[in-house]
PDB file of C-alpha atoms and ligand atoms in Angstrom:
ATOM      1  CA  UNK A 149     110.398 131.327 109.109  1.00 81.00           C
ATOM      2  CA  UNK A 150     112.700 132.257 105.910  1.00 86.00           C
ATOM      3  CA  UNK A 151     111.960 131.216 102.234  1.00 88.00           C
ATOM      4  CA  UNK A 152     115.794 129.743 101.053  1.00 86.00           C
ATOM      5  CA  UNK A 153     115.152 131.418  97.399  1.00 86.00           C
ATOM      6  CA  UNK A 154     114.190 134.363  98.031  1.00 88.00           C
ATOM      7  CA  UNK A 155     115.286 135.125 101.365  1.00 87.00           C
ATOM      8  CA  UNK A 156     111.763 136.645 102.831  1.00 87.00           C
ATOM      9  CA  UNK A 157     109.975 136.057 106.041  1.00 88.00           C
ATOM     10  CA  UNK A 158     106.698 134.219 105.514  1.00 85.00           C
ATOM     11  CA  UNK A 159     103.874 132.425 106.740  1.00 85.00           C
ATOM     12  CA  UNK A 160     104.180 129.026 107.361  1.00 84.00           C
ATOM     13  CA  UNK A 161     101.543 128.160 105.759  1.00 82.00           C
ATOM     14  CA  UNK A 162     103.016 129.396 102.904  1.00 83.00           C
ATOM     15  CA  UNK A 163     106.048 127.105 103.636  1.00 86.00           C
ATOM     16  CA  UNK A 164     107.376 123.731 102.687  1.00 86.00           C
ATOM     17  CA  UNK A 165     109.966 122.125 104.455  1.00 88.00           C
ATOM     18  CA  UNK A 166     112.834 121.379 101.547  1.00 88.00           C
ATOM     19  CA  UNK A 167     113.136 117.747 102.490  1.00 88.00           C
ATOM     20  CA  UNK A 168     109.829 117.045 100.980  1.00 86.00           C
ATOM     21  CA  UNK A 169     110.587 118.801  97.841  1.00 87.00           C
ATOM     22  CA  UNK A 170     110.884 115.995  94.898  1.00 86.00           C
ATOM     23  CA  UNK A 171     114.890 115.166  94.322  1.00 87.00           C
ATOM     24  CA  UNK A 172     114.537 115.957  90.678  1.00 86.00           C
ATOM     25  CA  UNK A 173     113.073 119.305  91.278  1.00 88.00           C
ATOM     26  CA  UNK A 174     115.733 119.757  94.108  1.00 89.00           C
ATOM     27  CA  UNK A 175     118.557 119.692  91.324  1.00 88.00           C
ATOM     28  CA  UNK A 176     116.628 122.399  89.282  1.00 87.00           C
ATOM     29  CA  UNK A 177     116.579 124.078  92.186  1.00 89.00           C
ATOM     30  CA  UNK A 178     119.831 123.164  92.798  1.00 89.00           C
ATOM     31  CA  UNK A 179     121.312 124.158  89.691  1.00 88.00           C
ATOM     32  CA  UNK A 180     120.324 128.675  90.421  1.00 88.00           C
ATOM     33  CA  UNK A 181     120.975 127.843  93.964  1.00 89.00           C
ATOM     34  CA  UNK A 182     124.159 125.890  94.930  1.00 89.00           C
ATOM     35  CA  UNK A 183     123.544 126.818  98.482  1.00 88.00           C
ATOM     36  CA  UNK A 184     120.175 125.201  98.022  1.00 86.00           C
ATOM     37  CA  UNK A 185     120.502 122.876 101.611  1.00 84.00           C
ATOM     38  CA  UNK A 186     117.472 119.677 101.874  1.00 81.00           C
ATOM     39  CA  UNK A 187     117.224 121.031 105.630  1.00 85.00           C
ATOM     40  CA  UNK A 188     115.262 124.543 105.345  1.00 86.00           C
ATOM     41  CA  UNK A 189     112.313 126.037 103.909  1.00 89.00           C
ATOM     42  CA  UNK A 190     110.898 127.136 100.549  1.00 89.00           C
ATOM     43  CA  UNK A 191     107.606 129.613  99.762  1.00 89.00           C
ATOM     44  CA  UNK A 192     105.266 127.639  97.607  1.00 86.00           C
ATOM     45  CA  UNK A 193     105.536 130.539  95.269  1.00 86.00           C
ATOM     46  CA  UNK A 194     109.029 129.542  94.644  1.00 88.00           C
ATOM     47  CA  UNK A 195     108.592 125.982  94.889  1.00 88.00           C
ATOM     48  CA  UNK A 196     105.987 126.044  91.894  1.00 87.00           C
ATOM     49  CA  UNK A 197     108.024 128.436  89.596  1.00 87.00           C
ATOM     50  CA  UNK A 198     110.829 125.391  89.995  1.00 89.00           C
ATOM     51  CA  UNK A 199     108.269 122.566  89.292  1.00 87.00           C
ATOM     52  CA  UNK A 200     107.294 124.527  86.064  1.00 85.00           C
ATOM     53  CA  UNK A 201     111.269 124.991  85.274  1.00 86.00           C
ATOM     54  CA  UNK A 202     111.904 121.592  86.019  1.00 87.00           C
ATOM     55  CA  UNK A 203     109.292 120.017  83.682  1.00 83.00           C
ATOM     56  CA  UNK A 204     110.078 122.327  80.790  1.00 82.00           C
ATOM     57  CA  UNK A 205     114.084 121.099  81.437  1.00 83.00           C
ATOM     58  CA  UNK A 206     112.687 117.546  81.093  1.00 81.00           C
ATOM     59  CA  UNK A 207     111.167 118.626  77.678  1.00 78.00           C
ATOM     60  CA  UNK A 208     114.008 120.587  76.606  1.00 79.00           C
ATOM     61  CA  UNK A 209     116.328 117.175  77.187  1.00 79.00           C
ATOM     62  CA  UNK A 210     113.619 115.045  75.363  1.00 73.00           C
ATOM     63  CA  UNK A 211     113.838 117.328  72.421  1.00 72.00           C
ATOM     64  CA  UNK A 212     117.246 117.116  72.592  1.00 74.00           C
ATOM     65  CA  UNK A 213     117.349 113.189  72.285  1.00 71.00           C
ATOM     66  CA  UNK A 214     115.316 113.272  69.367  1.00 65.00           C
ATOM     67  CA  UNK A 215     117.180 115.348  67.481  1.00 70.00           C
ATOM     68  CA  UNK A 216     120.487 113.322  67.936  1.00 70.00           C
ATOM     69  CA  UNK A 217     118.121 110.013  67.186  1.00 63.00           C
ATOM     70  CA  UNK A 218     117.413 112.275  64.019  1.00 67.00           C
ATOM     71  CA  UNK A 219     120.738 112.886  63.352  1.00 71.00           C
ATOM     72  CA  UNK A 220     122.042 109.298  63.808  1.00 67.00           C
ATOM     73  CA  UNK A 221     119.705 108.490  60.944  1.00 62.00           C
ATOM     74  CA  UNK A 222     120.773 111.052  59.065  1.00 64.00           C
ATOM     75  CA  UNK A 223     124.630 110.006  59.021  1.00 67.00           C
ATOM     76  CA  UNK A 224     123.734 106.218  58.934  1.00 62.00           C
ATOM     77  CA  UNK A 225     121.993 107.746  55.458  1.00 60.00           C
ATOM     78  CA  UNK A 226     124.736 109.378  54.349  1.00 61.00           C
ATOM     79  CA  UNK A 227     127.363 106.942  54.686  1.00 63.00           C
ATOM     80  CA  UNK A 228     127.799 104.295  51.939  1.00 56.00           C
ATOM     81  CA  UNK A 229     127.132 101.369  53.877  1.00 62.00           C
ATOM     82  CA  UNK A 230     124.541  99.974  52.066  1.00 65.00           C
ATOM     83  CA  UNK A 231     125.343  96.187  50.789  1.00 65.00           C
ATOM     84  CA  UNK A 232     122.628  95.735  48.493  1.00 70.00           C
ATOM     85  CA  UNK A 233     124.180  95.327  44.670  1.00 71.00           C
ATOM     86  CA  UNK A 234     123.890  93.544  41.330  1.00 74.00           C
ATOM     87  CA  UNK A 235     125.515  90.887  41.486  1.00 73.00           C
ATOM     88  CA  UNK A 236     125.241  89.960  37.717  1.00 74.00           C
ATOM     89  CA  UNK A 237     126.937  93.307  36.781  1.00 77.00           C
ATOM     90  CA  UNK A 238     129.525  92.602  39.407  1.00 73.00           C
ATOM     91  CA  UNK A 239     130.063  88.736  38.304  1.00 74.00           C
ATOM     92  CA  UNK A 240     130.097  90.058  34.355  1.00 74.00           C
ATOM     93  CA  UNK A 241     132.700  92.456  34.727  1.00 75.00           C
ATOM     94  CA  UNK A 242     135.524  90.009  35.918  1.00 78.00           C
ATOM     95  CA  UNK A 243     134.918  87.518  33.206  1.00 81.00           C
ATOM     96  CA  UNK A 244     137.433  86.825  30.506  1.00 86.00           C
ATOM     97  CA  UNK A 245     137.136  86.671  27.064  1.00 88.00           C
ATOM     98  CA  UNK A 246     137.287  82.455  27.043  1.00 87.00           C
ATOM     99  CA  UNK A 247     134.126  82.494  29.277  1.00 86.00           C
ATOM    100  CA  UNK A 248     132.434  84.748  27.590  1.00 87.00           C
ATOM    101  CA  UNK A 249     132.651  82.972  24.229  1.00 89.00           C
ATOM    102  CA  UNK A 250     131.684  79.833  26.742  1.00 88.00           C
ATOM    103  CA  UNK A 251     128.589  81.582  27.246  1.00 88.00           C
ATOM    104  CA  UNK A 252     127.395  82.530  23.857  1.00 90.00           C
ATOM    105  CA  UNK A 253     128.294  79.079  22.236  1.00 90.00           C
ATOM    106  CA  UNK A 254     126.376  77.000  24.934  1.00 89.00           C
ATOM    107  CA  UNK A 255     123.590  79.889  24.983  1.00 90.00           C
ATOM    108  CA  UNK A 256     123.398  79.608  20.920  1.00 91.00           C
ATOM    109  CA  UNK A 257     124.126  75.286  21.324  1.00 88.00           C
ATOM    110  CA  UNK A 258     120.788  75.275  23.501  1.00 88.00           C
ATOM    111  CA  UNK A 259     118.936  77.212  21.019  1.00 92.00           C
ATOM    112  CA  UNK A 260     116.050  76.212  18.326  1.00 95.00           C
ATOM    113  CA  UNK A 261     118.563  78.404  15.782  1.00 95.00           C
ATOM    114  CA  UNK A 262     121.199  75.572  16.182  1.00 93.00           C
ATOM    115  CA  UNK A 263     119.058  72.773  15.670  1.00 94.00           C
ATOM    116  CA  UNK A 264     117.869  74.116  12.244  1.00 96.00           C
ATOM    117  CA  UNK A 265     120.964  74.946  11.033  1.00 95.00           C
ATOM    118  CA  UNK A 266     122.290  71.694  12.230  1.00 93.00           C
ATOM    119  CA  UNK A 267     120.032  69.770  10.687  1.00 95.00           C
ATOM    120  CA  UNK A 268     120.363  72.201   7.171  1.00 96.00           C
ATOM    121  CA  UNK A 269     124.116  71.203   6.998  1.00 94.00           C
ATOM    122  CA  UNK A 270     123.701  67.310   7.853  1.00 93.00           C
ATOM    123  CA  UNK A 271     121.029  67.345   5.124  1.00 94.00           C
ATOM    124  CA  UNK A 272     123.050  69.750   2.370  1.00 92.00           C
ATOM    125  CA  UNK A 273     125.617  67.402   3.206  1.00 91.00           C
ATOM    126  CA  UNK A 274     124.323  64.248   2.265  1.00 90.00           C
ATOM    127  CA  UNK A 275     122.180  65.705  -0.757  1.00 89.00           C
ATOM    128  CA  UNK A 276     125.348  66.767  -2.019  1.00 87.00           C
ATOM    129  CA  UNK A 277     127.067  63.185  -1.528  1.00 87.00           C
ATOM    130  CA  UNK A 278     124.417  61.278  -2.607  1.00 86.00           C
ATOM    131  CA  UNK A 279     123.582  63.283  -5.595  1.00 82.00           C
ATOM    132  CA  UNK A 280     126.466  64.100  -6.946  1.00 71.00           C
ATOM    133  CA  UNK A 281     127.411  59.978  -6.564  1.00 65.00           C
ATOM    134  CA  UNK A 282     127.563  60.000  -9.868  1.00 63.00           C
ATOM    135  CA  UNK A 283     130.425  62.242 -10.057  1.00 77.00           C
ATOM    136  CA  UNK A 284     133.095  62.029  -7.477  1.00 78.00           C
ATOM    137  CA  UNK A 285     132.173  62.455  -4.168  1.00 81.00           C
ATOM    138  CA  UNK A 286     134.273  63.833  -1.360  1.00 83.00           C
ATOM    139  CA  UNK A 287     132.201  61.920   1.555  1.00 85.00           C
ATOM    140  CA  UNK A 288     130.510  59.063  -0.047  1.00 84.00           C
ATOM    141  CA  UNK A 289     127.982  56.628   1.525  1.00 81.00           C
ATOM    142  CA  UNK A 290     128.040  56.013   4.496  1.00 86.00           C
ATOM    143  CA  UNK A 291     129.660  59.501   5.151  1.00 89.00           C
ATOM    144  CA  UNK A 292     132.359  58.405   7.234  1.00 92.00           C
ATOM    145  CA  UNK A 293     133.462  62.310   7.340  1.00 92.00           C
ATOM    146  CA  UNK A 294     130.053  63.125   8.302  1.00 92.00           C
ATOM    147  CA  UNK A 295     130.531  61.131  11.371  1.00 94.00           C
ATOM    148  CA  UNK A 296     133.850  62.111  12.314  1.00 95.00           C
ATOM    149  CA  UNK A 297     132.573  66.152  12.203  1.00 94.00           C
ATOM    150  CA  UNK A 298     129.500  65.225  14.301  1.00 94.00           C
ATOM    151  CA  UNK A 299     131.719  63.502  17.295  1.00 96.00           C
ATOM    152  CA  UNK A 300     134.123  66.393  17.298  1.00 96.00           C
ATOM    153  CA  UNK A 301     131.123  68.719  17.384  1.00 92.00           C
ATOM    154  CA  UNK A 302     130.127  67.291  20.387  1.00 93.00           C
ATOM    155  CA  UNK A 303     133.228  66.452  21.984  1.00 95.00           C
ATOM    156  CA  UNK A 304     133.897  70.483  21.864  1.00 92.00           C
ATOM    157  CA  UNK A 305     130.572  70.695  22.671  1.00 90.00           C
ATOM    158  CA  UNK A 306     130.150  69.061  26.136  1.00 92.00           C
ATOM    159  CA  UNK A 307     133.698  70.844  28.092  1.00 92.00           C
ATOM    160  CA  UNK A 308     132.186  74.174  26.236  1.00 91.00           C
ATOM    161  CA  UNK A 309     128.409  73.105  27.848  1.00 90.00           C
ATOM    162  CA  UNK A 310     130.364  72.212  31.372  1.00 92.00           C
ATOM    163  CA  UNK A 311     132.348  75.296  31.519  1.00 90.00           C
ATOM    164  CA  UNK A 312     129.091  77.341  31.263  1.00 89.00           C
ATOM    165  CA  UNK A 313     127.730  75.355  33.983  1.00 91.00           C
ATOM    166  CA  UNK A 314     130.248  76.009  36.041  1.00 90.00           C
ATOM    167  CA  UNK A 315     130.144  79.926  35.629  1.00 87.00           C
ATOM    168  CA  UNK A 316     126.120  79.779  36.295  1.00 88.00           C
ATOM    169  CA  UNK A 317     127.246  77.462  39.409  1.00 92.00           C
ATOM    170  CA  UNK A 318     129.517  80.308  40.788  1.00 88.00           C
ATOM    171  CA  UNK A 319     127.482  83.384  39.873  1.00 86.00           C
ATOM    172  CA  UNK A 320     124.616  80.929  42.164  1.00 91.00           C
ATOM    173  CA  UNK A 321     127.011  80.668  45.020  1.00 90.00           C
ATOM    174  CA  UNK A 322     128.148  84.249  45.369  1.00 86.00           C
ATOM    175  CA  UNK A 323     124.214  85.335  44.643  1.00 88.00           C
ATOM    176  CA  UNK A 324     123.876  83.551  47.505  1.00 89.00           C
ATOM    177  CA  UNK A 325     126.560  84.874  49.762  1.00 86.00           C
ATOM    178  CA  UNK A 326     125.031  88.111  48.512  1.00 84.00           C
ATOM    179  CA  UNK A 327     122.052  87.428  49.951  1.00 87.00           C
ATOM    180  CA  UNK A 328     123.411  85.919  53.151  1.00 86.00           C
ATOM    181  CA  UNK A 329     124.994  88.838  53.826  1.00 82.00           C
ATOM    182  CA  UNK A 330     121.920  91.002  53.422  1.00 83.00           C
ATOM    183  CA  UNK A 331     120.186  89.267  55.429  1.00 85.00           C
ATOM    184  CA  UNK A 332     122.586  88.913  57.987  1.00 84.00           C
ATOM    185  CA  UNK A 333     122.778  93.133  58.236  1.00 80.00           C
ATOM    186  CA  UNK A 334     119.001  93.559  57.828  1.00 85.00           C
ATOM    187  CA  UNK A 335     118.750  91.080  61.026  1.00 86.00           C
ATOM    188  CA  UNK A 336     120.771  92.460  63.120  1.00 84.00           C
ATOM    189  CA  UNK A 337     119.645  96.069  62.184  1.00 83.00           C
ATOM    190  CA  UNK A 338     116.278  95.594  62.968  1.00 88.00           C
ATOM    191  CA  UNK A 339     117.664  93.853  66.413  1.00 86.00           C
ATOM    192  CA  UNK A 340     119.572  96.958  66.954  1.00 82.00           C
ATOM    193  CA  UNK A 341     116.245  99.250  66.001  1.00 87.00           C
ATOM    194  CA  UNK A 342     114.116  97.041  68.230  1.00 88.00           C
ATOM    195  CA  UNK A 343     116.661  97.940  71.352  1.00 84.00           C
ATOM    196  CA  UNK A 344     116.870 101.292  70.614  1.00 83.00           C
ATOM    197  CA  UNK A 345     113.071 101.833  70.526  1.00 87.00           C
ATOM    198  CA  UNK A 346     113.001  99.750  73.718  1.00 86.00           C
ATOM    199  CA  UNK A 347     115.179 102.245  75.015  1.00 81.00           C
ATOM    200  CA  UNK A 348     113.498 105.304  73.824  1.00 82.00           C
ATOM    201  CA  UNK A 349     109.918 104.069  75.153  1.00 84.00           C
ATOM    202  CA  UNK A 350     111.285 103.332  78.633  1.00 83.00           C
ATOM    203  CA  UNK A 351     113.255 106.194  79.337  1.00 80.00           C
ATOM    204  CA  UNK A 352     110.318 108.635  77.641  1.00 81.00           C
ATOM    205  CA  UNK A 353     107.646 107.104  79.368  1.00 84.00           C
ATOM    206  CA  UNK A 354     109.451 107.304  83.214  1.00 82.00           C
ATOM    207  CA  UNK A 355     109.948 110.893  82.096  1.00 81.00           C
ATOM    208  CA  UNK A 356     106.091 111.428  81.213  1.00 85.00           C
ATOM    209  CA  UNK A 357     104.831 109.777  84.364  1.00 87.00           C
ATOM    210  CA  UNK A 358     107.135 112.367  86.386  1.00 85.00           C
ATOM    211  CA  UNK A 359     106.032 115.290  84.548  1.00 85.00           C
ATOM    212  CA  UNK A 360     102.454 113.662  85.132  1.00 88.00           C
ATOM    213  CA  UNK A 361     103.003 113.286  88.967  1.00 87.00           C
ATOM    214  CA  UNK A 362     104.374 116.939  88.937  1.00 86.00           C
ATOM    215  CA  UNK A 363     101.910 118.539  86.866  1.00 86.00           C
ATOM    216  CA  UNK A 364      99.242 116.861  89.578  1.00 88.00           C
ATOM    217  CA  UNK A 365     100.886 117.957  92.203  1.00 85.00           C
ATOM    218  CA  UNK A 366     100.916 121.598  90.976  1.00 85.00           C
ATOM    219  CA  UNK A 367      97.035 121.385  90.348  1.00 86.00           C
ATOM    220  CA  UNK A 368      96.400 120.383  93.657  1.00 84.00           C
ATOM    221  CA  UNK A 369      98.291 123.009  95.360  1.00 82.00           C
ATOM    222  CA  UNK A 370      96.124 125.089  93.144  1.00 81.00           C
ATOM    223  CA  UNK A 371      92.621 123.757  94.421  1.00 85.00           C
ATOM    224  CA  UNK A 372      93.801 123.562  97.727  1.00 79.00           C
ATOM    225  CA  UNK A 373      94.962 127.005  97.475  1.00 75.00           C
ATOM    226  CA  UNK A 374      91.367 128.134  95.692  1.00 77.00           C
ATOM    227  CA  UNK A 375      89.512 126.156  98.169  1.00 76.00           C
ATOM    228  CA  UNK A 376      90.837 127.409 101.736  1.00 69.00           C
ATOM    229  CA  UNK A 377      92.856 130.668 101.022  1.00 58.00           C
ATOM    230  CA  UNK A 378      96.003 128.745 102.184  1.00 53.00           C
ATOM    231  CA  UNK A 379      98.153 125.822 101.403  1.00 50.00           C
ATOM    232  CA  UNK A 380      97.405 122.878 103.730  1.00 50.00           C
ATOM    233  CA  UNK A 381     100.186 120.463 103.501  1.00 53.00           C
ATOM    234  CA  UNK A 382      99.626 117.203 101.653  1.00 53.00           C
ATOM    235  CA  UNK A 383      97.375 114.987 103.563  1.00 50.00           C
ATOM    236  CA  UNK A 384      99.035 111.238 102.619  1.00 49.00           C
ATOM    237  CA  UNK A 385     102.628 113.037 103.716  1.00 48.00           C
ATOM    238  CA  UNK A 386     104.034 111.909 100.699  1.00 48.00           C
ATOM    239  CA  UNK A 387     106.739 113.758  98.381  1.00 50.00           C
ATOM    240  CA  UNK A 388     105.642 117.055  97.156  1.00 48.00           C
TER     241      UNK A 388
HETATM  242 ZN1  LIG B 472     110.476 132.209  98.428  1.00 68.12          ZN
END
């Protein structure tokens, strides 16, 4: 009987008919020989020096995969997708001078400073009046003009208190969009992760079990070979 590889007349003990060779290992084999055929014979010699080629292809691919993985992080790095920002610095830079002065009267109106002051003027103001009664006053008691400067202080007062309010309102709602957004990404990239690891453990660990199954294989052609001089063909008839 002839070896299909190398093309030499051996023993058939020595032999294995090609139909029990494993399919993966039959593409290696497949892949030198074209004119590999499932119907001959092939020398165990040969047969092994495939097995070994075919596992170290599987390895070679595996490496491969992790490198684009690698790669794929790499990029996704690189590119400026990132939606994380400050959204303070983002809502302070489109607001106009009006709101800005909004700000800084109703942050200085809700402030221990005013109150002082406030109180330092009402009380200047009536020392003043009621002192100086004797003389001609400009506000006399019950200072009428007093009053009048007081309700126009807070009539500005509350629009310039609401107007702030509405500013903190909006900077709220698009912090929150912000973070909905975010969120949204971060879920659906760790959903995308979680697949992709799924992936990756399936498809490595059908690859280890084959390399397994082959590397067994090869060791027990090896004892059997050690232990009787020649090859005795697998005793369950399975795949070999
Ligand atoms: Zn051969």
């Amino acid at each position: 009987m002839i070896c299909q590889i190398c093309r030499q007349e051996k023993d058939p003990a020595e032999l294995m008919p090609a139909e029990l060779v494993r399919p993966s290992v039959q593409e290696t084999i497949r892949k030198v020989h074209p004119e590999w055929s499932g119907e001959g014979y092939i020398c165990l010699s040969d047969l092994n020096r495939f097995r070994i080629e075919h596992v170290e292809d599987v390895l070679e691919t595996e490496k491969g995969e992790l490198s684009a993985l690698e790669e794929e992080v790499v990029s996704s790095m690189k590119e400026p997708e990132i939606i994380s920002k400050n959204v303070n610095l983002e809502f302070d830079r489109k607001l106009t001078l009006g709101e800005q002065a909004a700000d800084r009267i109703a942050e200085f109106g809700g402030s221990w400073g005013f109150i002082g002051i406030f109180a330092g003027v009402i009380l200047v103001w009536i020392i003043i009046n009621s002192i100086a009664l004797a003389m001609r006053p400009f506000d006399p008691y019950p200072y009428i003009l007093l009053n009048l400067v007081l309700s126009c202080l807070a009539a500005m007062q509350a629009p310039v208190i609401m107007m702030s309010q509405n500013r903190q309102e909006a900077r709220d709602r698009l912090g929150a969009e912000h973070d909905y957004a975010v969120n949204l990404k971060a879920e659906l990239e760790i959903r995308q992760l979680n697949a992709k690891l799924d992936q990756l453990l399936n498809h490595q660990w059908q690859r280890l079990l084959e390399i397994q199954r082959i590397q067994m294989e090869l060791m027990e052609a090896h004892v059997r070979k050690d232990r009787s001089g020649i090859y005795q063909p697998n005793s369950e008839g399975g795949v070999v």
